[in-house]
Tab-separated table of C-alpha atoms in Angstrom:
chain	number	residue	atom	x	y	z
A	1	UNK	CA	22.194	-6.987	-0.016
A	2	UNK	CA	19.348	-6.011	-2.567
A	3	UNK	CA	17.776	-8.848	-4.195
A	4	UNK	CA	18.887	-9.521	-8.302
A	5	UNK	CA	16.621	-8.606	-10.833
A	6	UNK	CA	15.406	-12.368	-11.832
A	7	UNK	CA	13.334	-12.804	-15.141
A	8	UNK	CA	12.960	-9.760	-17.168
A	9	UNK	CA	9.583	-8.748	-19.486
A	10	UNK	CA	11.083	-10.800	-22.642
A	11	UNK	CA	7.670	-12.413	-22.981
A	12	UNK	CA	5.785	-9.145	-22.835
A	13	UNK	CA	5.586	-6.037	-24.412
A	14	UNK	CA	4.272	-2.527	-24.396
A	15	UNK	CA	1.434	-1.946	-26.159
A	16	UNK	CA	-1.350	0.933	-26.897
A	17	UNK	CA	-4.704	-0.013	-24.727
A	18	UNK	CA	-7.795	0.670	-26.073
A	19	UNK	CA	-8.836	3.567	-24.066
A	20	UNK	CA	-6.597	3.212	-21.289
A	21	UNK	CA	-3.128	4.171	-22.726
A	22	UNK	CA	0.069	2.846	-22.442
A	23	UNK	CA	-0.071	-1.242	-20.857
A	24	UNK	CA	1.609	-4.086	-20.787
A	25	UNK	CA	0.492	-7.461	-23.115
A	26	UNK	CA	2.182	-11.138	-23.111
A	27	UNK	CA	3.926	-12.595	-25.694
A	28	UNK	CA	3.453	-15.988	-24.756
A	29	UNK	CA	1.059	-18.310	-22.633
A	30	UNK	CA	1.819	-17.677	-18.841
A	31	UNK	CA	0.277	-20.556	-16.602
A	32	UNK	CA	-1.189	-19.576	-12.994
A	33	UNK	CA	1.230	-18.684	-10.461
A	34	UNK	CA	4.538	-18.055	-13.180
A	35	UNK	CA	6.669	-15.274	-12.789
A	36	UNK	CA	6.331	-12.422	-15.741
A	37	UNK	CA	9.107	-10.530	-14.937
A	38	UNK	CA	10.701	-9.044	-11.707
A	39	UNK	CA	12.016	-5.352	-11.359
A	40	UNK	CA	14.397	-3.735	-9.178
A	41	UNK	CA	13.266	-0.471	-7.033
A	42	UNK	CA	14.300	2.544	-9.151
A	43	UNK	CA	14.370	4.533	-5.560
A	44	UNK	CA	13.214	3.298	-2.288
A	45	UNK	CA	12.855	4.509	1.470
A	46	UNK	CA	11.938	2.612	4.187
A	47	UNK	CA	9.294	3.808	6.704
A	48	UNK	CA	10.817	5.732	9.853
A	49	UNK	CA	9.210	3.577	12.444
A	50	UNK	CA	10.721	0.178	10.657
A	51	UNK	CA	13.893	1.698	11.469
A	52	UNK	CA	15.939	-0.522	13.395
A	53	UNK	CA	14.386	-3.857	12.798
A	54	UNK	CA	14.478	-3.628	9.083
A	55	UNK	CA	17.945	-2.761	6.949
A	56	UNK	CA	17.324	0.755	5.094
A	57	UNK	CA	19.245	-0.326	2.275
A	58	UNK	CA	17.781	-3.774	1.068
A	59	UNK	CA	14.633	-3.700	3.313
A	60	UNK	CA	15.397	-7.377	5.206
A	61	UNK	CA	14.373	-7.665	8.714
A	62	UNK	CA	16.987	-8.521	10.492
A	63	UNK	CA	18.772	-8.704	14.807
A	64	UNK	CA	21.359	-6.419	15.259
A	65	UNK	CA	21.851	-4.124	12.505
A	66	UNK	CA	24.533	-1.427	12.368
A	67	UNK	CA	24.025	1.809	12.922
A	68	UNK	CA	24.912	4.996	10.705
A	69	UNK	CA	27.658	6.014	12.076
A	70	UNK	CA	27.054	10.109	11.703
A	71	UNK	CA	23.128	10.427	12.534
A	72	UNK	CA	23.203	6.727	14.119
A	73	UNK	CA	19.317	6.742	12.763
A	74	UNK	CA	19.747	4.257	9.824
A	75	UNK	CA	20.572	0.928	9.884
A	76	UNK	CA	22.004	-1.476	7.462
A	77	UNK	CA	22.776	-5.682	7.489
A	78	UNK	CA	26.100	-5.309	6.858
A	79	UNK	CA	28.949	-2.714	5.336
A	80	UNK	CA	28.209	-3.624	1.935
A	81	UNK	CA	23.918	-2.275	2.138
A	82	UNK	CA	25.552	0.565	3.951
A	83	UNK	CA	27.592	1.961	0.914
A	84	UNK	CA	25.025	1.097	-1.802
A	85	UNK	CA	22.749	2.560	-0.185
A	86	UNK	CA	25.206	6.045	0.630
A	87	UNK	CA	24.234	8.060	-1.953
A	88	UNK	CA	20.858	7.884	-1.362
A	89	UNK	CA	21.394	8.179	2.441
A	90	UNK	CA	23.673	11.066	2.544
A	91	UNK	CA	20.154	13.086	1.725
A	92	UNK	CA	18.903	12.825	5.048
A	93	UNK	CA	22.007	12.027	7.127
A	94	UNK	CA	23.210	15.717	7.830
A	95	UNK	CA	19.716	17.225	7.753
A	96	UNK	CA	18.763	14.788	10.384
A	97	UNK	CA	21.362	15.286	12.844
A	98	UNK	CA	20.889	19.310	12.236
A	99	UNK	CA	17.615	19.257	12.612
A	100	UNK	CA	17.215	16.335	15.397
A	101	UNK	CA	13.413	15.415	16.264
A	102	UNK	CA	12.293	17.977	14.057
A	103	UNK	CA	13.370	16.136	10.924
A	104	UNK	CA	9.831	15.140	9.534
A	105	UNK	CA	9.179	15.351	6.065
A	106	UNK	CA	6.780	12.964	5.151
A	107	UNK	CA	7.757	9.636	3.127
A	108	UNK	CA	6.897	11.370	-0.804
A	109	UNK	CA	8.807	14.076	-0.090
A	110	UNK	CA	11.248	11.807	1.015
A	111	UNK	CA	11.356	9.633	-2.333
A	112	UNK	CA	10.970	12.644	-4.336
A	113	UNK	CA	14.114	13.847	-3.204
A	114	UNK	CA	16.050	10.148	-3.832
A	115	UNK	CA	14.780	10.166	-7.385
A	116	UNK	CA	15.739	14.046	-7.934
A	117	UNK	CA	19.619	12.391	-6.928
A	118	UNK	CA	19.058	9.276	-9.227
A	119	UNK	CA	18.253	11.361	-11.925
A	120	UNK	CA	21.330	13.492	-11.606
A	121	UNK	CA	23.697	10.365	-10.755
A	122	UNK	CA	21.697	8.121	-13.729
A	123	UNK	CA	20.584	10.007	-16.334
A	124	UNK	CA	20.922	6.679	-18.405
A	125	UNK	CA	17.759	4.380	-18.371
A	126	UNK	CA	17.901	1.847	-15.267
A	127	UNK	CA	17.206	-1.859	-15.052
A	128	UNK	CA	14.351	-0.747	-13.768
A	129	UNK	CA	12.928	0.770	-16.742
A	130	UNK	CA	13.073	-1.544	-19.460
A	131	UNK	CA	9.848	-0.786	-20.550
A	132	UNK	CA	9.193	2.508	-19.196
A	133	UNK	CA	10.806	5.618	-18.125
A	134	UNK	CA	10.534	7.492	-14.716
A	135	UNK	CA	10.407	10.877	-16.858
A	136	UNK	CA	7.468	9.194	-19.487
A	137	UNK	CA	5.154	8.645	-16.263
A	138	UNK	CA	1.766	10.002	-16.212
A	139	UNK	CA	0.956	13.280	-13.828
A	140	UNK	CA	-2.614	13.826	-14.291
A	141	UNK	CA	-1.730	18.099	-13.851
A	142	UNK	CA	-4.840	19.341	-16.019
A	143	UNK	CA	-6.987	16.912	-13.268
A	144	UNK	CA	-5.643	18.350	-9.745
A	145	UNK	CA	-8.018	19.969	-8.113
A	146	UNK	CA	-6.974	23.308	-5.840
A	147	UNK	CA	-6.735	21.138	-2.550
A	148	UNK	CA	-4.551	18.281	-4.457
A	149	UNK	CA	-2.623	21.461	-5.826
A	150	UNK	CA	-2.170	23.045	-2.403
A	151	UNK	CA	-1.066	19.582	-1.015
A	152	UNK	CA	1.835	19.537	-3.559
A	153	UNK	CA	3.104	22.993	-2.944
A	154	UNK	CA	3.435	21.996	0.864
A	155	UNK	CA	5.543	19.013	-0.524
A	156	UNK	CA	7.730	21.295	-2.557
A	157	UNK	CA	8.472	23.126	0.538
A	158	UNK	CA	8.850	20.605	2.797
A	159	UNK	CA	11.215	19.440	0.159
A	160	UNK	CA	13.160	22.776	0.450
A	161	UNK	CA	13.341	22.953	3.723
A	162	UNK	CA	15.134	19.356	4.333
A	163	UNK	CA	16.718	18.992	1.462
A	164	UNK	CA	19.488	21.127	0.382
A	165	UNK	CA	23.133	19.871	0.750
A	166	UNK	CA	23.114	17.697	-1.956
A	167	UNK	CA	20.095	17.880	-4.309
A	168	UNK	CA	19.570	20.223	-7.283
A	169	UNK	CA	16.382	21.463	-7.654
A	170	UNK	CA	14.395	21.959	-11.309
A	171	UNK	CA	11.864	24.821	-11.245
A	172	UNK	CA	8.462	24.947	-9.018
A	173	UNK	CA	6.634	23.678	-12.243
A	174	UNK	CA	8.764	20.976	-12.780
A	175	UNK	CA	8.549	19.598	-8.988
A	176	UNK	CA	4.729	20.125	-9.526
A	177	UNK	CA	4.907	17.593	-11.980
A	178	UNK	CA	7.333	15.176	-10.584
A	179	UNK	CA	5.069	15.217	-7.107
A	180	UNK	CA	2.304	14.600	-9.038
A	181	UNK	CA	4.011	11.557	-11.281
A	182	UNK	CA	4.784	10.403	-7.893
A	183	UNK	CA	1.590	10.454	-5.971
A	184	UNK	CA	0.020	8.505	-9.498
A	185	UNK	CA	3.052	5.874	-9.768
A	186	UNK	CA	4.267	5.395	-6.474
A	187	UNK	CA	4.150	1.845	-4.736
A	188	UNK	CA	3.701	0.957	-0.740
A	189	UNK	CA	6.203	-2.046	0.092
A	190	UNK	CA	4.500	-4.581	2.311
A	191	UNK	CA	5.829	-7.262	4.390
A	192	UNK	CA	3.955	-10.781	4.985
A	193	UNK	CA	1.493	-9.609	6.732
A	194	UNK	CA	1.074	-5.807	4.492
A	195	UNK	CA	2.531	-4.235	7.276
A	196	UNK	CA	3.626	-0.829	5.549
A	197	UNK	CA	7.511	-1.020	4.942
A	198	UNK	CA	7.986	1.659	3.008
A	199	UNK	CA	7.453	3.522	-0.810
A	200	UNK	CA	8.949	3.006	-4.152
A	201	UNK	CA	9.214	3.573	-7.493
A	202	UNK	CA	9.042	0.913	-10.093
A	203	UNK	CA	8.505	2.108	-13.419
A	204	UNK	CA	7.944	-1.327	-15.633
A	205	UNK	CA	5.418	-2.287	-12.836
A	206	UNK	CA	3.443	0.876	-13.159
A	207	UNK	CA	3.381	0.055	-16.812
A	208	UNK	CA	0.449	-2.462	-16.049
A	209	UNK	CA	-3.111	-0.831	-16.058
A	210	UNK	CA	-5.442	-1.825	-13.267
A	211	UNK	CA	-8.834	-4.352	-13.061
A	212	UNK	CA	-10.543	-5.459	-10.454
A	213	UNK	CA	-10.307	-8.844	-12.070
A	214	UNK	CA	-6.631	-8.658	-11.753
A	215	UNK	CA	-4.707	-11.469	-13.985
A	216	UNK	CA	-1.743	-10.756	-11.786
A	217	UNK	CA	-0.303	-9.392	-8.026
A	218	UNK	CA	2.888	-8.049	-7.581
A	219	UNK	CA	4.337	-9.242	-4.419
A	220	UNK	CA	7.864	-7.916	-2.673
A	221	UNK	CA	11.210	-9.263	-1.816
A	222	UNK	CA	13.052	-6.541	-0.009
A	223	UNK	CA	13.261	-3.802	-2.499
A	224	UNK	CA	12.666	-6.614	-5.575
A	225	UNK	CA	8.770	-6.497	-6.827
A	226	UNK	CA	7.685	-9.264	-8.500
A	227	UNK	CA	4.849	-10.260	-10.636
A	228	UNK	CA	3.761	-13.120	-10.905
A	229	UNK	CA	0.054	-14.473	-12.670
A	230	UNK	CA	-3.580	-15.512	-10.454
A	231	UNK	CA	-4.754	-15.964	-13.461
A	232	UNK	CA	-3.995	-18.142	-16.947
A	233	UNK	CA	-2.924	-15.119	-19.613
A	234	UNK	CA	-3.260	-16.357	-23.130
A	235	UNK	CA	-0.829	-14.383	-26.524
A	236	UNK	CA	-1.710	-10.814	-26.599
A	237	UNK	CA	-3.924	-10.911	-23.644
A	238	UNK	CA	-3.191	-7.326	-21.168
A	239	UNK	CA	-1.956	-7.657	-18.098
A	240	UNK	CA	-3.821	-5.931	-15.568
A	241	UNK	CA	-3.094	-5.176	-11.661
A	242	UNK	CA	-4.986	-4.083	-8.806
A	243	UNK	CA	-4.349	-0.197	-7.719
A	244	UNK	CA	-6.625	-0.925	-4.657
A	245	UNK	CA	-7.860	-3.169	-2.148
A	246	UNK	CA	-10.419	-5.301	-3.767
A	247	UNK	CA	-12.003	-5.542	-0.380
A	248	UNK	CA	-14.660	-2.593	-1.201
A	249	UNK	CA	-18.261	-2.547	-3.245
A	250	UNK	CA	-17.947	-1.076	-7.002
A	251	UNK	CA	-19.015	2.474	-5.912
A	252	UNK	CA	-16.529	2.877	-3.001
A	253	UNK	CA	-13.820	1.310	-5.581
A	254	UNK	CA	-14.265	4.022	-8.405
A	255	UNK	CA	-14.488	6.765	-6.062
A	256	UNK	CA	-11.110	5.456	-4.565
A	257	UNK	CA	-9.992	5.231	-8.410
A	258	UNK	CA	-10.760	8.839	-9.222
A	259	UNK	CA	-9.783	10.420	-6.776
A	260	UNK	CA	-6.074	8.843	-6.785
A	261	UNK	CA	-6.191	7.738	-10.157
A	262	UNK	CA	-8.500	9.865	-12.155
A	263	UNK	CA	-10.256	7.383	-13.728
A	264	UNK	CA	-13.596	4.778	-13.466
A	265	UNK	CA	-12.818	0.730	-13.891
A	266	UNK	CA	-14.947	-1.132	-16.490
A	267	UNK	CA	-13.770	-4.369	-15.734
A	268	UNK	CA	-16.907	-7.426	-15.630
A	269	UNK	CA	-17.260	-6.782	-12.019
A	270	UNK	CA	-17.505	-3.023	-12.188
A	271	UNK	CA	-20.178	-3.469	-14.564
A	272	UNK	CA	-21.975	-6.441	-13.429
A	273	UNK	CA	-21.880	-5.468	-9.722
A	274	UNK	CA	-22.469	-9.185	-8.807
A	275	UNK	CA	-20.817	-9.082	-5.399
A	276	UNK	CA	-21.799	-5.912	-3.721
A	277	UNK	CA	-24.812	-7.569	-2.586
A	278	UNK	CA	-22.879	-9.823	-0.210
A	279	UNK	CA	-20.463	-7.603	0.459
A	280	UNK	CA	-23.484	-5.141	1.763
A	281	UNK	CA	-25.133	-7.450	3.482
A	282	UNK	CA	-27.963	-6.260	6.096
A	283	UNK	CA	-29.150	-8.052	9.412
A	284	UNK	CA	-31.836	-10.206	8.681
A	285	UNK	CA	-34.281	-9.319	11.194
A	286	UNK	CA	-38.124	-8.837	11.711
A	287	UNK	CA	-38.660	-5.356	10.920
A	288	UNK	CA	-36.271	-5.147	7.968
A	289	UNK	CA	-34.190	-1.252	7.976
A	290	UNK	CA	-35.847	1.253	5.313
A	291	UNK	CA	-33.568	2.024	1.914
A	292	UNK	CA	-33.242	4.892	3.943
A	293	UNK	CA	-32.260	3.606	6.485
A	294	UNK	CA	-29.617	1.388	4.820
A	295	UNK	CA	-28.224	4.637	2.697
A	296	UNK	CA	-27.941	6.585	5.916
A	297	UNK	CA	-25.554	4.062	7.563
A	298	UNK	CA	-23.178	3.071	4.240
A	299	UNK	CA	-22.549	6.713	4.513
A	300	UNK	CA	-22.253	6.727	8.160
A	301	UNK	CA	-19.673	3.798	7.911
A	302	UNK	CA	-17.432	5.520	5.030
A	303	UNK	CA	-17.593	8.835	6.764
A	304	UNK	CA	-15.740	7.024	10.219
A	305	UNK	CA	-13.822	5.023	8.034
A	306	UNK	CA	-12.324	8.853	6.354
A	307	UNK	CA	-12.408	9.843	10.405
A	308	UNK	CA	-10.031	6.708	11.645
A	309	UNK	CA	-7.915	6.964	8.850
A	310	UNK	CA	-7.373	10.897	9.576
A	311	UNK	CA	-7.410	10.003	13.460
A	312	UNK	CA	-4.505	7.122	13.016
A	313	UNK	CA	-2.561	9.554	10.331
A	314	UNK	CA	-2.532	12.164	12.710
A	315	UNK	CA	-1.743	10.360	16.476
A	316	UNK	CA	0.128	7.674	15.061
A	317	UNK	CA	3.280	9.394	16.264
A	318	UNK	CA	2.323	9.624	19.712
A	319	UNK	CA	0.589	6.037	19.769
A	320	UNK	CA	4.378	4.667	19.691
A	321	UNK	CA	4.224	6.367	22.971
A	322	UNK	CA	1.190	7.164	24.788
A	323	UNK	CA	-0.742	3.912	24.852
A	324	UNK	CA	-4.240	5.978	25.857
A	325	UNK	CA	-4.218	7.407	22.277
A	326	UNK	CA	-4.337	3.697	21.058
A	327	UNK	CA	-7.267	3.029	23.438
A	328	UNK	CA	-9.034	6.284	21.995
A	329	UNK	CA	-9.071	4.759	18.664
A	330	UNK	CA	-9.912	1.223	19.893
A	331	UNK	CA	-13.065	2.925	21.261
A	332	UNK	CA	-13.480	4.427	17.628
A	333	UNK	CA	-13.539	1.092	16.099
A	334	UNK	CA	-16.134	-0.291	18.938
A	335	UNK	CA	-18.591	2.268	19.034
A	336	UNK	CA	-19.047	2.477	15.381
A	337	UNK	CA	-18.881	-1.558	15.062
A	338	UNK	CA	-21.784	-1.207	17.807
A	339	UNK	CA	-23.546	1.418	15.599
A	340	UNK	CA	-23.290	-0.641	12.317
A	341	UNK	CA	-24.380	-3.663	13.472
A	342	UNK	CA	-27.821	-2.424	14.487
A	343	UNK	CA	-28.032	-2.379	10.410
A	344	UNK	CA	-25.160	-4.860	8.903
A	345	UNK	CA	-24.328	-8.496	8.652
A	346	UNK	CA	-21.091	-8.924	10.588
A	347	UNK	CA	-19.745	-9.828	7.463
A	348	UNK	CA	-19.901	-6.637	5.943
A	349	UNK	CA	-17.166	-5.256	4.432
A	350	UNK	CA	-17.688	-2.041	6.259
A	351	UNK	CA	-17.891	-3.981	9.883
A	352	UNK	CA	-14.757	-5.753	8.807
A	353	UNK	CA	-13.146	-2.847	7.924
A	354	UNK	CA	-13.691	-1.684	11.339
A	355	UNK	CA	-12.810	-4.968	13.169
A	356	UNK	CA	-9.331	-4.731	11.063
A	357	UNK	CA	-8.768	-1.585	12.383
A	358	UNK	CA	-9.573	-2.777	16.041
A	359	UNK	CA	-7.227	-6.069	15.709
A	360	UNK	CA	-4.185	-3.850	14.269
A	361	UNK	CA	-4.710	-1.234	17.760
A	362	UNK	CA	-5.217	-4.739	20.173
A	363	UNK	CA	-1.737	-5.946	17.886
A	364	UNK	CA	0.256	-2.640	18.743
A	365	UNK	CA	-0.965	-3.003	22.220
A	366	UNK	CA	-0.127	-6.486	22.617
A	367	UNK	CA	-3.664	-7.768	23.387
A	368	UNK	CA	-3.284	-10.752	21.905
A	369	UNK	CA	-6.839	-12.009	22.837
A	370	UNK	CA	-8.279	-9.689	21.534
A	371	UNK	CA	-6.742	-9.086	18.100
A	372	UNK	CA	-7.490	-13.334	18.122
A	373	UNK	CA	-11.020	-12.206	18.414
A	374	UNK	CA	-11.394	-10.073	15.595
A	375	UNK	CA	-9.092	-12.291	13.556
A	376	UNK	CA	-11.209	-15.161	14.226
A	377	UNK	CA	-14.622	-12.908	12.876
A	378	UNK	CA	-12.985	-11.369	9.819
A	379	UNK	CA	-11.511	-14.788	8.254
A	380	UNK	CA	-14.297	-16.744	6.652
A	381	UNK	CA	-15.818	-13.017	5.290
A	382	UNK	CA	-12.507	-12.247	4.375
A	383	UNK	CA	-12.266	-15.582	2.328
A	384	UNK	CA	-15.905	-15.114	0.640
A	385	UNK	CA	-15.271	-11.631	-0.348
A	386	UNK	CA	-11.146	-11.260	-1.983
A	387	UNK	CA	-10.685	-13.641	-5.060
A	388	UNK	CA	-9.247	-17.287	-3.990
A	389	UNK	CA	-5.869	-15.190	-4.367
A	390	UNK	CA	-5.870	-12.631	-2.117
A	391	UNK	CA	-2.395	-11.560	-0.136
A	392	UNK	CA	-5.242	-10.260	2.199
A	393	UNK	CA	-6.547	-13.821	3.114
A	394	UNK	CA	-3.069	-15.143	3.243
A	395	UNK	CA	-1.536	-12.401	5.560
A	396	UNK	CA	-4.824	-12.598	8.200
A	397	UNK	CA	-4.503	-16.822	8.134
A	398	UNK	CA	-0.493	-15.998	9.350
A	399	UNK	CA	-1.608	-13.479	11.773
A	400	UNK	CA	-3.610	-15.815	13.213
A	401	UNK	CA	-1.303	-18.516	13.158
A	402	UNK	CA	1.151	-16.233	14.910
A	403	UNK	CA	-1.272	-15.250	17.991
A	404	UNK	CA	-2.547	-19.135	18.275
A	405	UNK	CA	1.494	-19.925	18.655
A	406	UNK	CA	1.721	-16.856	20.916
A	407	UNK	CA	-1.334	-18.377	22.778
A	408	UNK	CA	-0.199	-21.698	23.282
A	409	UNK	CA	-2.844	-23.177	20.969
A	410	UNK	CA	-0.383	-24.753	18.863
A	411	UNK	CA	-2.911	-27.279	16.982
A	412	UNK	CA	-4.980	-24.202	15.704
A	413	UNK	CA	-2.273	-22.553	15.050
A	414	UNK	CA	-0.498	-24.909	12.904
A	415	UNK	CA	-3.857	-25.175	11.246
A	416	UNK	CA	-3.833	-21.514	10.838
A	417	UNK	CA	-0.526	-21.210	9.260
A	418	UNK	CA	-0.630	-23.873	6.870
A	419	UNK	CA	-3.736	-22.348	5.066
């Protein structure tokens, strides 16, 4: 079953932001850790490879799920998930068992078509949009450069090629726009540990504009998002969010920013840069590394960070099955970790991006040692860099608490799991 809608935004409001648009403002005094308002998924699709082990209707991870009955690919808790979630699933069912293992199109295309259906079925406003519509979301068109352009028209025919049964489809300039409201306003669904679950649309969430001094996270139950306050937000204070991981120096943030978002952040520690020195950090040794030097390897480090992300992207599909491809980009993550650390501090956010990387490959291969290792490096760095906060400090503490169980060291991992 998907989770009820609990409090709803009666203590905010929408509001004009001072160079920033629409947003979101209280109405009243929230204290740290209350619950502004929850919001249902206006659309959702679970990842292909949670299928299975999580319900495609309501998202809950659950033993011995049933099985579509036509294309026996999705699953669902229990009768009821499996007829709410119907119309949505009778997208995919017949093209999947027509077109077998060559049913691929990728997860936006996929939640493009369910809101294409909801918007047909629902052309009244949802609970989900109570202060926001799906239709009054920004696109961004006059900022898409050829290559973002080009990406969408592959969408659009992707989306034609899978889809056809049972959606209606508006013009080309119309899906144009829709893809693009999508790639702006979409949301990943994470589990406990940010495991990608799948995507989503919630429309009074995207409402909020982002800082990276966030006053609030928005955390998931099944297909519920909630969002709840980090910080104390006074009477006509904004409520801002995070777009991105707040893991990253200022420069690598904004880039990140424009380039999904089209926009810089001004927030205090855009402008003050106060933490990029630590997050930077460089070896302290005798014969201190030129400027140059130092330049040279920040763009060494975000050039194999753009060259794992491709290389995961593109073999993650035959990972799941050849476990050499997942010792290819194990090596990836060690060579470069070996190359950075001529220059960085270990706790550099660019070596702990890498050691991430490396503990999520030793996870899928069940080396449990050696994700510990990396876990056990990237903690306390972790903890000094994210605000006292962070889902990211929370979800590495459980992973670690998980492989000290799974290791037998049940003090640390008690330890572990009750930070």
């Amino acid at each position: 079953m998907r989770s009820e809608a609990g409090p709803q935004p009666s203590g905010l409001e929408r509001f004009l932001s001072p160079g920033k648009g629409r947003g979101l403002r209280a109405r009243r005094r929230y204290a740290v850790g209350e619950l502004l308002f929850s919001c249902p998924a206006y659309t959702a699709v679970l990842t292909v490879s949670e299928r299975g082990s999580h319900c495609d209707g309501c998202f809950a991870r659950k033993e011995g799920l049933s099985k579509c009955g036509r294309c026996k690919q999705a699953f669902y808790c229990n009768v009821e998930c499996q007829k709410e979630d119907w119309p949505m699933h009778k997208l995919e069912c017949a093209a999947m068992c027509a077109f077998g293992q060559n049913w691929n199109p990728s997860e936006t295309v996929r939640l493009t078509a369910r809101i294409l259906a909801k918007q047909k079925t629902h052309p009244e406003r949802t609970q989900s949009e109570k202060l926001l519509a799906v239709k009054e979301f920004e696109s961004h068109l006059d900022k898409l450069d050829n290559e973002k352009r080009e990406l969408i028209q592959n969408d659009i025919a992707a989306l034609h090629h899978f889809y056809s049964k049972h959606l209606e489809y508006p013009d080309n300039a119309a899906l144009v726009v829709l893809f693009a409201q999508v790639n702006c306003n979409g949301f990943t669904i994470e589990d406990e540990e940010l495991s990608h679950l799948g995507s989503a649309i919630f429309p009074d969430v995207a409402l909020m504009n982002h800082s990276c001094c966030p006053n609030v996270i928005v955390t998931y139950k099944g297909t519920l998002a909630e969002v709840r306050a980090v910080k104390e937000i006074e009477p006509g204070e904004e409520v801002f969010t995070s777009y991105i991981d707040l893991l990253y120096p200022t420069e690598d943030r904004n880039d990140r920013l424009r380039d999904s978002y089209f926009f810089n952040c001004d927030c205090k520690e855009c402008i003050t840069k106060e933490k990029d020195k630590e997050k930077l950090e460089i070896r302290k040794l005798n014969d201190p590394p030129s400027a140059e030097t130092v330049r040279d390897m920040i763009k060494y480090a975000r050039n194999v960070i753009e060259e794992f992300r491709r290389a995961k992207h593109y073999k993650y599909i035959l990972c799941l099955t050849l476990a050499p491809l997942a010792c290819e980009l194990l090596e990836i993550c060690e060579l470069s970790l070996e190359k950075m650390g001529a220059v960085f501090e270990d706790s550099n956010v660019y070596m702990l991006h890498m050691m991430y990387q490396a503990m999520g490959v030793c996870l899928y291969v069940q080396d449990w040692e050696g994700a510990l290792r990396y876990g056990q490096k990237i903690i306390r760095p972790y903890s000094k860099h994210y605000p006292f906060y962070s889902l990211n400090v929370a979800s590495m503490w459980l992973k670690l608490g998980r492989l000290y169980m799974a290791l037998e060291n049940r003090t640390a991992g008690v330890k572990a799991l009750k930070r």
